[in-house]
Coordinates of C-alpha atoms in Angstrom, one line a residue:
Chain A
M1 CA -1.8 12.0 24.0
A2 CA -2.3 11.3 20.4
G3 CA -4.6 14.3 20.1
A4 CA -2.0 16.5 21.7
T5 CA 0.7 15.3 19.3
S6 CA -1.6 15.9 16.3
L7 CA -2.4 19.4 17.4
H8 CA 1.2 20.1 18.0
A9 CA 2.2 18.7 14.6
A10 CA -0.5 20.7 12.9
A11 CA 0.5 23.9 14.5
D12 CA 4.2 23.3 14.3
P13 CA 5.0 24.3 10.7
A14 CA 3.1 27.6 10.8
V15 CA 4.6 28.5 14.2
R16 CA 8.1 27.6 13.0
F17 CA 7.6 29.4 9.8
E18 CA 6.6 32.6 11.6
S19 CA 9.0 32.5 14.4
R20 CA 12.0 32.7 12.1
S21 CA 12.8 36.2 10.9
A22 CA 14.1 34.7 7.6
T23 CA 10.7 33.4 6.6
R24 CA 8.5 35.8 8.4
E25 CA 6.2 38.0 6.3
A26 CA 5.6 41.7 7.0
P27 CA 3.0 42.1 9.7
W28 CA 0.6 44.0 7.4
V29 CA 0.4 41.0 5.1
K30 CA -0.6 38.7 8.0
W31 CA -3.2 41.1 9.4
T32 CA -4.7 42.0 6.0
L33 CA -5.2 38.3 5.2
I34 CA -6.8 37.7 8.5
A35 CA -9.0 40.8 8.3
V36 CA -10.2 40.0 4.7
S37 CA -11.1 36.4 5.6
L38 CA -12.8 37.4 8.8
A39 CA -14.8 40.2 7.0
F40 CA -16.0 37.8 4.4
F41 CA -16.9 35.2 7.0
A42 CA -18.9 37.7 9.0
L43 CA -20.6 39.3 5.9
F44 CA -21.5 36.2 3.9
L45 CA -21.8 33.5 6.5
L46 CA -22.4 34.7 10.0
L47 CA -24.7 37.6 9.2
P48 CA -27.2 35.5 7.2
L49 CA -27.1 32.8 9.9
I50 CA -28.0 35.3 12.6
A51 CA -30.6 36.9 10.3
V52 CA -32.4 33.5 9.9
F53 CA -32.8 33.2 13.6
V54 CA -33.6 36.8 14.3
E55 CA -36.3 36.8 11.6
A56 CA -37.6 33.5 12.7
L57 CA -38.2 34.8 16.2
R58 CA -39.4 38.2 15.2
K59 CA -43.0 37.4 16.1
G60 CA -42.1 35.6 19.3
W61 CA -41.7 32.0 20.4
D62 CA -45.4 31.1 20.0
A63 CA -45.5 32.1 16.4
Y64 CA -42.2 30.2 15.8
I65 CA -43.5 27.0 17.4
A66 CA -46.9 27.4 15.6
A67 CA -45.1 27.7 12.2
L68 CA -43.3 24.4 12.9
V69 CA -46.2 22.3 14.2
E70 CA -48.6 23.4 11.4
P71 CA -49.7 20.3 9.5
D72 CA -48.1 21.3 6.2
A73 CA -44.8 22.0 7.9
L74 CA -44.9 18.6 9.7
S75 CA -45.7 16.9 6.5
A76 CA -42.7 18.6 4.9
I77 CA -40.5 17.5 7.8
R78 CA -41.7 13.9 7.4
L79 CA -41.1 13.9 3.7
T80 CA -37.6 15.4 4.1
L81 CA -36.7 12.8 6.6
L82 CA -38.1 10.0 4.4
A83 CA -36.2 11.1 1.4
A84 CA -33.0 11.3 3.5
A85 CA -33.7 7.9 5.1
I86 CA -34.0 6.2 1.7
S87 CA -31.3 8.0 -0.2
V88 CA -28.5 7.9 2.4
P89 CA -28.5 4.1 2.9
L90 CA -28.8 3.6 -0.9
N91 CA -25.8 5.9 -1.6
L92 CA -24.0 4.3 1.3
S93 CA -24.2 0.9 -0.3
F94 CA -23.4 2.3 -3.7
G95 CA -20.6 4.4 -2.4
V96 CA -18.9 1.6 -0.6
A97 CA -19.3 -0.7 -3.6
A98 CA -18.0 1.8 -6.1
A99 CA -15.1 2.8 -3.9
W100 CA -14.2 -0.8 -3.3
A101 CA -14.4 -1.6 -7.0
I102 CA -12.2 1.3 -8.0
A103 CA -9.6 1.0 -5.2
K104 CA -9.2 -2.7 -5.1
F105 CA -9.9 -4.0 -8.6
D106 CA -8.6 -3.4 -12.1
F107 CA -11.2 -3.4 -14.8
R108 CA -12.1 -1.7 -18.1
G109 CA -13.9 1.6 -17.8
K110 CA -12.6 2.3 -14.3
H111 CA -11.8 5.9 -15.3
L112 CA -15.2 6.3 -16.9
L113 CA -16.8 5.2 -13.7
I114 CA -14.8 7.7 -11.7
T115 CA -15.8 10.4 -14.0
L116 CA -19.5 9.4 -14.0
I117 CA -19.6 9.4 -10.2
D118 CA -18.9 13.1 -10.3
L119 CA -21.7 13.8 -12.8
P120 CA -24.2 14.9 -10.2
F121 CA -21.7 17.5 -9.0
S122 CA -21.0 18.9 -12.4
V123 CA -24.6 19.0 -13.7
S124 CA -27.1 21.6 -12.5
P125 CA -29.6 20.2 -10.0
V126 CA -32.4 21.6 -12.2
V127 CA -31.2 19.6 -15.1
A128 CA -31.1 16.5 -12.9
G129 CA -34.7 17.1 -12.0
L130 CA -35.7 17.6 -15.6
I131 CA -34.0 14.3 -16.6
Y132 CA -36.5 12.5 -14.3
V133 CA -39.4 14.5 -15.6
L134 CA -38.4 13.5 -19.2
V135 CA -38.0 9.9 -18.2
F136 CA -40.9 9.3 -15.8
G137 CA -43.2 12.3 -16.5
A138 CA -46.6 12.0 -18.3
Q139 CA -45.0 12.8 -21.6
G140 CA -41.8 10.9 -20.8
W141 CA -40.4 7.6 -21.9
F142 CA -42.0 5.5 -19.2
G143 CA -45.0 7.9 -18.7
P144 CA -47.7 5.9 -20.5
W145 CA -46.6 2.7 -19.0
L146 CA -46.6 4.2 -15.5
Q147 CA -50.0 5.7 -16.1
A148 CA -51.4 2.4 -17.3
H149 CA -50.2 0.7 -14.1
D150 CA -51.4 3.6 -12.0
L151 CA -47.9 4.4 -10.7
K152 CA -46.9 8.0 -9.9
V153 CA -43.3 9.0 -9.9
I154 CA -43.2 12.6 -10.9
F155 CA -45.1 15.0 -8.7
A156 CA -45.1 12.3 -6.0
V157 CA -42.8 10.9 -3.3
P158 CA -40.9 8.4 -5.5
G159 CA -39.8 11.3 -7.8
I160 CA -38.5 13.3 -4.9
V161 CA -36.6 10.3 -3.6
L162 CA -35.1 9.6 -7.0
A163 CA -34.0 13.2 -7.4
T164 CA -32.5 13.2 -3.9
V165 CA -30.6 10.0 -4.6
F166 CA -29.2 11.5 -7.8
V167 CA -27.8 14.7 -6.3
T168 CA -26.4 13.0 -3.3
F169 CA -24.9 10.1 -5.3
P170 CA -21.1 11.2 -5.2
F171 CA -20.7 12.2 -1.5
I172 CA -19.8 8.8 0.0
A173 CA -18.0 7.3 -3.0
R174 CA -15.9 10.5 -3.3
E175 CA -14.9 10.4 0.3
L176 CA -13.9 6.7 0.2
I177 CA -12.1 6.4 -3.1
P178 CA -8.9 8.3 -2.2
L179 CA -8.9 6.9 1.3
M180 CA -9.1 3.3 0.1
Q181 CA -6.7 3.9 -2.7
A182 CA -4.2 5.3 -0.3
Q183 CA -4.6 2.3 2.0
G184 CA -3.9 -0.2 -0.8
K185 CA -4.9 -3.8 -0.5
E186 CA -2.0 -5.3 1.5
E187 CA -4.1 -5.6 4.7
E188 CA -6.9 -7.3 2.8
E189 CA -4.4 -9.7 1.3
A190 CA -3.0 -10.4 4.7
A191 CA -6.5 -11.2 6.0
V192 CA -7.3 -13.5 3.1
V193 CA -4.0 -15.4 3.5
L194 CA -4.9 -15.9 7.1
G195 CA -8.1 -17.5 6.1
A196 CA -10.7 -14.8 6.3
N197 CA -13.5 -14.9 3.8
G198 CA -14.8 -11.9 1.9
W199 CA -17.3 -10.8 4.5
Q200 CA -14.9 -11.2 7.4
T201 CA -12.2 -9.3 5.4
F202 CA -14.7 -6.4 4.9
R203 CA -16.1 -6.5 8.4
Y204 CA -12.8 -6.8 10.4
V205 CA -10.2 -5.2 8.2
T206 CA -11.7 -2.9 5.5
L207 CA -14.5 -1.3 7.5
P208 CA -12.5 -0.4 10.6
N209 CA -10.0 1.3 8.3
I210 CA -12.5 3.4 6.4
K211 CA -15.1 4.0 9.2
W212 CA -14.3 7.7 9.8
G213 CA -14.3 8.5 6.1
L214 CA -17.5 6.6 5.7
L215 CA -19.2 8.5 8.5
Y216 CA -18.0 11.8 7.2
G217 CA -19.4 10.9 3.8
V218 CA -22.7 9.9 5.3
I219 CA -23.0 13.2 7.2
L220 CA -22.3 15.3 4.1
C221 CA -24.7 13.1 2.1
N222 CA -27.4 13.5 4.7
A223 CA -27.0 17.3 4.9
R224 CA -27.3 17.6 1.1
A225 CA -30.3 15.1 1.0
M226 CA -32.2 17.2 3.5
G227 CA -31.2 20.6 1.9
E228 CA -31.6 19.8 -1.8
F229 CA -33.8 22.3 -3.5
G230 CA -33.3 22.5 -7.3
A231 CA -33.8 18.9 -8.5
V232 CA -36.5 18.2 -6.0
S233 CA -38.3 21.4 -6.9
V234 CA -38.6 20.3 -10.5
V235 CA -40.1 16.9 -9.8
S236 CA -42.2 17.7 -6.7
G237 CA -45.1 19.7 -8.2
H238 CA -45.3 21.6 -4.8
I239 CA -48.4 19.9 -3.6
R240 CA -48.9 21.1 0.0
G241 CA -48.9 18.4 2.6
L242 CA -48.0 15.9 0.0
T243 CA -44.9 16.6 -2.0
N244 CA -43.3 19.5 -0.2
T245 CA -39.9 19.0 1.4
L246 CA -38.5 21.5 3.9
P247 CA -36.7 23.7 1.4
L248 CA -39.7 23.8 -0.9
H249 CA -41.9 24.7 2.1
V250 CA -39.7 27.6 3.0
E251 CA -40.0 28.9 -0.6
I252 CA -43.8 28.7 -0.6
L253 CA -44.1 30.4 2.7
Y254 CA -41.8 33.1 1.6
N255 CA -43.7 33.7 -1.7
E256 CA -46.8 34.0 0.4
Y257 CA -45.2 36.8 2.5
Q258 CA -45.3 34.7 5.6
F259 CA -41.8 35.8 6.4
A260 CA -41.7 34.7 10.1
A261 CA -43.0 31.2 9.3
A262 CA -40.6 30.9 6.3
F263 CA -37.6 31.8 8.5
A264 CA -38.8 29.5 11.3
V265 CA -38.8 26.6 9.0
A266 CA -35.5 27.8 7.5
S267 CA -34.0 27.9 11.0
L268 CA -34.6 24.1 11.2
L269 CA -32.4 23.7 8.1
A270 CA -29.8 26.1 9.5
L271 CA -29.8 24.1 12.8
L272 CA -29.2 20.9 10.7
A273 CA -26.3 22.6 9.1
L274 CA -24.8 23.6 12.5
V275 CA -25.3 20.0 13.8
T276 CA -23.7 18.7 10.7
L277 CA -20.7 20.9 11.1
A278 CA -20.3 19.9 14.7
V279 CA -20.5 16.2 13.9
K280 CA -18.1 16.7 11.0
T281 CA -15.5 18.5 13.2
W282 CA -15.8 15.7 15.8
I283 CA -15.3 13.0 13.2
E284 CA -12.3 14.8 11.7
H285 CA -10.8 15.0 15.2
Q286 CA -11.5 11.3 15.8
A287 CA -10.0 10.4 12.4
T288 CA -6.8 12.3 13.0
Q289 CA -6.5 10.6 16.4
S290 CA -6.9 7.1 15.0
G291 CA -4.7 8.2 12.1
D292 CA -2.0 9.1 14.6
A293 CA -2.2 5.8 16.3
S294 CA -1.8 3.9 13.0
Q295 CA 1.1 5.6 11.4
Chain B
M1 CA 5.6 -29.7 3.0
S2 CA 7.2 -29.5 -0.4
I3 CA 6.5 -26.9 -3.0
Q4 CA 7.0 -27.3 -6.7
V5 CA 6.4 -24.8 -9.5
Q6 CA 6.2 -26.0 -13.0
N7 CA 6.6 -24.0 -16.2
I8 CA 5.2 -20.8 -14.6
H9 CA 4.8 -18.0 -17.1
K10 CA 3.5 -14.6 -16.1
A11 CA 3.4 -11.3 -18.1
F12 CA 2.2 -7.9 -17.2
G13 CA 1.3 -6.4 -20.6
D14 CA 4.4 -6.6 -22.6
F15 CA 6.6 -7.2 -19.6
V16 CA 7.5 -10.8 -19.0
A17 CA 7.8 -11.1 -15.2
L18 CA 8.4 -14.9 -15.3
G19 CA 9.4 -16.9 -18.3
D20 CA 8.7 -20.6 -17.9
V21 CA 10.1 -21.0 -14.4
S22 CA 10.2 -24.5 -12.8
L23 CA 11.6 -25.0 -9.3
D24 CA 11.5 -27.5 -6.5
F25 CA 11.5 -26.5 -2.9
P26 CA 12.0 -29.6 -0.8
T27 CA 10.4 -30.0 2.6
G28 CA 11.9 -28.2 5.6
E29 CA 14.4 -26.1 3.7
L30 CA 14.9 -22.4 3.9
V31 CA 15.3 -21.1 0.4
A32 CA 16.2 -17.6 -0.8
L33 CA 14.9 -16.2 -4.1
L34 CA 17.7 -13.7 -4.9
G35 CA 17.8 -11.2 -7.7
P36 CA 17.7 -7.6 -8.6
S37 CA 14.4 -5.7 -8.4
G38 CA 12.1 -6.5 -11.3
C39 CA 13.6 -10.0 -11.8
G40 CA 10.2 -11.6 -10.9
K41 CA 11.1 -13.0 -7.5
T42 CA 8.2 -11.4 -5.7
T43 CA 5.8 -12.3 -8.4
L44 CA 6.8 -15.9 -8.1
L45 CA 6.3 -15.8 -4.3
R46 CA 2.9 -14.2 -4.8
I47 CA 2.0 -16.9 -7.3
I48 CA 2.9 -19.6 -4.9
A49 CA 0.8 -17.9 -2.2
G50 CA -2.1 -17.5 -4.6
L51 CA -2.1 -13.7 -4.4
E52 CA -1.3 -13.5 -8.1
S53 CA -2.2 -16.0 -10.8
A54 CA 0.1 -17.3 -13.4
D55 CA -0.7 -17.1 -17.1
S56 CA 0.3 -20.7 -17.4
G57 CA 2.0 -23.4 -15.4
R58 CA 1.2 -25.1 -12.1
V59 CA 1.9 -24.8 -8.4
L60 CA 2.1 -28.0 -6.5
L61 CA 1.8 -28.0 -2.8
D62 CA 2.7 -31.3 -1.2
G63 CA 2.5 -32.9 -4.7
E64 CA -1.1 -31.6 -5.2
D65 CA -2.0 -29.1 -7.9
A66 CA -3.0 -26.0 -6.0
S67 CA -3.2 -23.7 -9.1
D68 CA -7.0 -23.4 -8.6
T69 CA -7.1 -23.5 -4.9
H70 CA -8.2 -20.3 -3.2
V71 CA -5.6 -18.4 -1.1
R72 CA -7.6 -19.2 2.0
E73 CA -7.4 -22.9 1.4
R74 CA -3.7 -23.0 0.6
H75 CA -2.6 -22.7 4.3
V76 CA 0.4 -20.7 3.5
G77 CA 1.9 -18.1 5.9
F78 CA 2.8 -14.9 4.1
V79 CA 4.9 -12.1 5.6
F80 CA 4.6 -8.9 3.6
Q81 CA 7.5 -6.5 2.9
H82 CA 5.7 -3.7 4.7
Y83 CA 4.3 -6.1 7.3
A84 CA 0.6 -5.3 6.5
L85 CA -0.3 -5.5 10.2
F86 CA -3.9 -4.5 10.9
R87 CA -3.4 -1.0 12.1
H88 CA -6.6 -0.7 14.1
M89 CA -5.9 -3.9 16.1
N90 CA -3.4 -4.3 18.9
V91 CA -0.6 -6.9 18.7
F92 CA -2.6 -9.6 20.4
D93 CA -5.6 -9.2 18.1
N94 CA -3.3 -9.2 15.1
V95 CA -1.8 -12.5 16.0
A96 CA -5.1 -14.0 17.0
F97 CA -6.8 -12.9 13.7
G98 CA -6.2 -16.0 11.7
L99 CA -7.5 -18.2 14.5
R100 CA -10.6 -16.1 15.1
M101 CA -11.5 -16.2 11.4
K102 CA -11.7 -20.0 11.3
P103 CA -15.2 -21.5 10.8
R104 CA -17.0 -21.9 14.1
R105 CA -16.5 -25.7 14.4
E106 CA -12.7 -25.4 13.8
R107 CA -12.3 -22.3 15.9
P108 CA -10.4 -22.8 19.2
S109 CA -12.0 -21.3 22.3
E110 CA -10.9 -17.7 23.2
Q111 CA -8.9 -19.2 26.1
D112 CA -7.0 -21.5 23.8
I113 CA -6.5 -18.6 21.4
A114 CA -5.0 -16.5 24.2
G115 CA -2.7 -19.3 25.2
K116 CA -1.5 -19.8 21.6
V117 CA -1.0 -16.1 20.9
H118 CA 1.1 -15.7 24.0
D119 CA 3.2 -18.8 23.0
L120 CA 3.8 -17.2 19.6
L121 CA 4.6 -13.8 21.1
K122 CA 7.1 -15.6 23.4
L123 CA 8.6 -17.4 20.4
V124 CA 9.2 -14.0 18.7
Q125 CA 10.3 -12.6 22.0
L126 CA 7.7 -9.8 22.1
D127 CA 5.3 -11.1 24.8
W128 CA 5.4 -7.8 26.5
L129 CA 4.0 -5.9 23.5
A130 CA 0.6 -7.7 23.4
D131 CA -1.4 -4.5 24.1
R132 CA 0.5 -2.2 21.8
F133 CA -0.7 -1.0 18.4
P134 CA 1.4 -1.5 15.3
A135 CA 2.1 2.2 15.1
Q136 CA 3.8 2.1 18.5
L137 CA 6.3 -0.6 17.4
S138 CA 9.7 -0.3 15.7
G139 CA 10.2 -1.8 12.3
G140 CA 12.0 -4.9 13.6
Q141 CA 9.2 -5.5 16.1
R142 CA 6.5 -5.1 13.5
Q143 CA 8.3 -7.7 11.3
R144 CA 8.4 -10.2 14.1
I145 CA 4.8 -9.6 14.9
A146 CA 3.9 -10.2 11.3
L147 CA 5.8 -13.4 11.4
A148 CA 4.0 -14.5 14.6
R149 CA 0.7 -13.7 13.0
A150 CA 1.6 -15.8 9.9
L151 CA 2.6 -18.7 12.1
A152 CA -0.5 -18.6 14.2
V153 CA -2.6 -20.6 11.7
E154 CA 0.1 -23.2 11.5
P155 CA 0.8 -22.8 7.8
R156 CA 2.3 -25.6 5.8
V157 CA 4.8 -23.2 4.2
L158 CA 6.1 -19.8 5.1
L159 CA 6.6 -17.2 2.4
L160 CA 8.5 -14.0 3.2
D161 CA 8.6 -11.1 0.8
E162 CA 11.7 -9.0 1.4
P163 CA 11.3 -9.6 5.1
F164 CA 14.1 -7.2 6.1
G165 CA 14.0 -4.8 3.2
A166 CA 12.6 -1.9 5.2
L167 CA 14.9 -2.2 8.2
D168 CA 18.2 -0.5 9.0
A169 CA 21.4 -2.4 8.7
K170 CA 21.9 -3.3 12.3
V171 CA 18.4 -4.6 13.0
R172 CA 18.6 -6.5 9.7
K173 CA 21.6 -8.4 10.7
E174 CA 20.1 -9.3 14.0
L175 CA 16.8 -10.5 12.5
R176 CA 18.6 -12.6 9.9
R177 CA 20.3 -14.6 12.6
W178 CA 17.0 -14.8 14.5
L179 CA 15.1 -16.0 11.4
R180 CA 17.7 -18.7 10.8
R181 CA 17.5 -19.9 14.5
L182 CA 13.7 -19.8 14.3
H183 CA 13.7 -21.9 11.1
D184 CA 16.1 -24.4 12.8
E185 CA 13.5 -24.7 15.6
L186 CA 10.4 -25.0 13.4
H187 CA 11.7 -26.7 10.3
I188 CA 8.8 -25.3 8.2
T189 CA 9.4 -25.1 4.5
S190 CA 10.2 -21.4 3.9
I191 CA 10.9 -19.2 0.9
F192 CA 12.1 -15.7 1.3
V193 CA 12.7 -13.1 -1.3
T194 CA 15.6 -10.7 -1.2
H195 CA 17.8 -8.6 -3.3
D196 CA 20.6 -8.6 -0.8
Q197 CA 23.1 -11.3 -1.7
E198 CA 24.7 -11.2 1.7
E199 CA 21.4 -11.9 3.3
A200 CA 20.6 -14.8 1.0
L201 CA 24.0 -16.4 1.4
E202 CA 24.0 -16.0 5.2
V203 CA 20.5 -17.3 6.0
A204 CA 19.4 -19.7 3.3
D205 CA 20.0 -23.4 2.9
R206 CA 19.7 -22.9 -0.8
V207 CA 19.7 -19.9 -3.0
V208 CA 17.8 -19.5 -6.3
L209 CA 19.3 -16.7 -8.4
M210 CA 16.9 -15.0 -10.8
D211 CA 17.2 -12.4 -13.4
H212 CA 14.8 -11.1 -16.0
G213 CA 12.1 -13.7 -15.1
R214 CA 14.5 -16.6 -15.5
V215 CA 16.3 -18.8 -13.0
E216 CA 20.1 -18.4 -13.4
Q217 CA 21.3 -20.8 -10.9
I218 CA 20.2 -22.9 -7.9
G219 CA 22.6 -24.2 -5.2
T220 CA 23.8 -23.9 -1.7
P221 CA 25.3 -20.6 -0.8
E222 CA 28.8 -22.0 -1.1
E223 CA 28.1 -23.5 -4.5
V224 CA 26.7 -20.4 -6.1
Y225 CA 29.4 -18.3 -4.6
R226 CA 32.3 -20.6 -5.6
Q227 CA 30.9 -21.8 -8.9
P228 CA 28.8 -19.1 -10.4
A229 CA 27.1 -20.6 -13.5
T230 CA 26.7 -17.4 -15.4
P231 CA 28.3 -13.9 -15.7
F232 CA 25.1 -12.5 -14.1
V233 CA 25.5 -14.7 -11.0
Y234 CA 29.2 -13.9 -10.7
G235 CA 28.5 -10.2 -10.9
F236 CA 25.5 -10.3 -8.5
L237 CA 27.2 -12.2 -5.7
G238 CA 29.9 -9.7 -4.9
A239 CA 32.3 -7.1 -6.2
V240 CA 33.8 -8.1 -9.5
N241 CA 36.5 -7.2 -12.0
H242 CA 36.1 -8.2 -15.6
F243 CA 38.5 -8.6 -18.5
S244 CA 37.2 -8.9 -22.0
G245 CA 39.6 -10.7 -24.3
R246 CA 40.4 -13.5 -26.7
L247 CA 41.7 -16.9 -25.9
E248 CA 45.3 -17.4 -27.1
G249 CA 47.0 -20.8 -26.2
E250 CA 47.4 -20.9 -22.5
G251 CA 46.2 -17.4 -21.8
I252 CA 43.7 -14.7 -22.5
R253 CA 44.8 -11.7 -24.6
V254 CA 43.5 -8.5 -23.0
G255 CA 44.7 -5.6 -25.1
D256 CA 48.5 -5.9 -25.1
A257 CA 48.6 -8.1 -22.0
L258 CA 48.4 -11.8 -21.8
L259 CA 46.7 -13.3 -18.7
R260 CA 47.8 -16.8 -17.9
H261 CA 44.8 -19.1 -17.7
V262 CA 44.0 -22.6 -18.9
A263 CA 40.4 -22.9 -20.2
P264 CA 40.0 -26.3 -21.8
E265 CA 36.3 -25.6 -22.5
F266 CA 37.2 -22.9 -25.0
K267 CA 39.2 -23.1 -28.1
H268 CA 41.9 -20.8 -29.5
G269 CA 40.5 -17.5 -30.8
D270 CA 37.2 -17.6 -28.8
D271 CA 36.0 -14.3 -27.5
V272 CA 35.7 -14.6 -23.7
I273 CA 35.0 -12.5 -20.7
A274 CA 36.9 -13.4 -17.5
F275 CA 36.0 -12.4 -14.0
A276 CA 38.1 -12.1 -10.8
R277 CA 37.0 -11.0 -7.3
P278 CA 38.9 -8.1 -5.8
H279 CA 40.9 -10.3 -3.5
E280 CA 42.0 -12.5 -6.5
L281 CA 43.9 -9.7 -8.1
E282 CA 47.6 -9.3 -7.4
V283 CA 49.2 -5.9 -7.7
L284 CA 52.6 -5.9 -9.5
T285 CA 54.9 -2.9 -9.0
D286 CA 58.1 -4.6 -10.1
D287 CA 58.7 -4.2 -13.9
S288 CA 61.0 -7.2 -14.0
V289 CA 58.0 -9.5 -13.4
A290 CA 56.0 -10.1 -16.5
G291 CA 52.2 -10.4 -16.9
G292 CA 49.2 -8.4 -15.8
V293 CA 47.1 -5.6 -17.2
P294 CA 48.4 -2.1 -16.7
A295 CA 46.3 0.2 -14.5
R296 CA 46.7 3.5 -12.6
V297 CA 45.9 3.7 -8.9
A298 CA 43.0 6.1 -8.4
R299 CA 42.2 5.8 -4.8
I300 CA 43.4 3.9 -1.8
L301 CA 41.0 3.1 1.0
S302 CA 42.8 1.7 4.0
F303 CA 40.7 1.3 7.0
G304 CA 39.9 -1.9 8.8
V305 CA 41.8 -5.1 8.3
T306 CA 41.8 -4.9 4.5
A307 CA 42.8 -2.1 2.2
R308 CA 40.8 -1.5 -1.0
V309 CA 42.5 0.0 -4.0
E310 CA 40.5 1.4 -6.9
L311 CA 42.3 1.6 -10.2
E312 CA 41.7 2.8 -13.7
G313 CA 42.6 0.5 -16.6
L314 CA 45.1 1.6 -19.2
N315 CA 45.8 0.5 -22.8
G316 CA 43.6 -2.5 -23.7
T317 CA 41.3 -2.1 -20.7
G318 CA 40.9 1.6 -21.4
N319 CA 39.2 3.5 -18.6
Q320 CA 37.8 0.4 -17.0
H321 CA 37.3 0.4 -13.3
F322 CA 39.2 -2.2 -11.2
E323 CA 38.9 -2.9 -7.5
V324 CA 41.6 -4.8 -5.5
E325 CA 41.4 -6.0 -2.0
L326 CA 44.6 -6.4 0.0
S327 CA 45.6 -7.2 3.5
S328 CA 46.9 -4.2 5.4
E329 CA 50.4 -5.7 5.5
Q330 CA 50.4 -6.3 1.7
A331 CA 49.3 -2.7 1.2
E332 CA 52.0 -1.4 3.4
R333 CA 54.7 -3.5 1.7
L334 CA 53.6 -2.3 -1.8
A335 CA 53.5 1.4 -0.6
L336 CA 51.2 2.4 -3.4
R337 CA 50.7 6.0 -4.3
E338 CA 47.7 7.5 -6.1
G339 CA 48.5 8.1 -9.7
Q340 CA 51.1 5.3 -9.8
T341 CA 51.0 2.9 -12.7
V342 CA 50.9 -0.8 -11.7
R343 CA 49.9 -4.1 -13.3
L344 CA 47.1 -6.3 -12.2
N345 CA 47.6 -10.1 -12.4
P346 CA 44.6 -12.3 -11.5
S347 CA 45.5 -15.3 -9.4
R348 CA 42.2 -16.9 -10.3
L349 CA 39.9 -16.3 -13.2
R350 CA 36.4 -17.5 -14.1
V351 CA 35.9 -17.5 -17.8
F352 CA 32.6 -17.2 -19.8
A353 CA 31.9 -17.0 -23.5
R354 CA 31.3 -13.6 -24.7

């Protein structure tokens, strides 16, 4: 019932706006806008997506499967999953902590923190990668110390994880901050007055209120973690079977003119994107429903 | 349980919300903190609850200093202005929340919790709503659920922040009576914050009037209404007409007119301000009777049992606004017309230094 109302409510203004002759635009405006957006969508989004799968399957299913189960590809898949598995939980805890701090407390430097959270969005991923090379690379600040202790960060898995954490840093925090700010702290205050401790307040009051936003942030964060190219490319060193993630593997295959294999691996990433979109849409639907129930 | 606040001071930046406030709330009373918005009443309530901390001063609960006690340990029930019900929980879970959060050894069994929650829901007469979510309730219902939730943990005191502020007039009146009855049943020390004088006078045992972070007057509703201690209290507790003038012998000189009034606490020549309620002004149309301030009738509102006349002051009270309340019979007898010039003679005046 709630879903029906939300759909109805969402459609209502547009329907109402158009059904009245006083506010209705000329038909050509409407159809031009629809045509332009559909053409763009087809040309820039749908066509490439279809191309990926067509090219991937050009040499048939056997070649497609072979390209995916080849050891280097498997290793790239493993590394991509590893980087995501580390960076998503890290950014999850950071995002919740930062959003909580910003929405529920007053402190000096709050605006600075909000600005800094956006830094990974505003800086080019290549620069992000370079920062890590400058800090942890052989000629970097900690380079000699790391070498002395036989630790490898750059051109190794830790560097890839670090770069991934950096570029996916803002997703969850950005999703939660406006949500938690809008919700205010009255419910938390009510919980504390009723005797709940900090953990109970978070577990039973805060978390249920932010869960859909949180999940949404995790999905976006995960998609970016698996798809990141620029920053990871700088720190990886492109060592086959060791420091190649899926996007880097695609590039290498492509540069070696193995087009079918490159597209096969790329289709994995495209599939990930589609799954992400589907999950995202489902979450949005759930969130509007629970939002309806709580207004 | 009694509540005392001693020398509470609280400032937000340059704004002094509470300036050295000391108050005593005896056990079992229902007290209203009444004042205009921004007078510090909500801040005081939140300081008592522990949701806000004072810059200096102490809060004593049952004679014990609670200033450093965590909100959790104060055992106060707090009802928020916008209810703050947990939106993802149904009514039952909302009311049960406080009991379920207790440490394991103090926590009642789920069965006992269920029994207690249903008792509380019966008390607030909303037993049939246990499975609903807050969004499915009306404002008045939400407020009562918030109260049930606060009562579930058996608080030592009950604090209500503008409990009826967000409700429409009719529901508000109903809930007022209901709150008073509930308090008479439970006798729990309660403080509620309001900016509505009618609400405060009607519901509370005692009223604390606040303005600009200071306490202006404390007393029973009748005391504060009949003997306002300051011009602010007089003005805040009802419609008011004021006359600025100077004391002259047995009267107050307002412009050209002399209002008869004996004020032994002032001496000849003192500048004073005198107040009269709308029903304490007599309208004189007969020129042969002396006294009163001249005024012109601007508007006559005669519906209901009383008629209200709005007037504009003339001469010494230049362009001041006056309001007179008459019985319908009086209004008929006077047969006032808009634009007519009359004189206003106060039958009772309350005089303050200016």
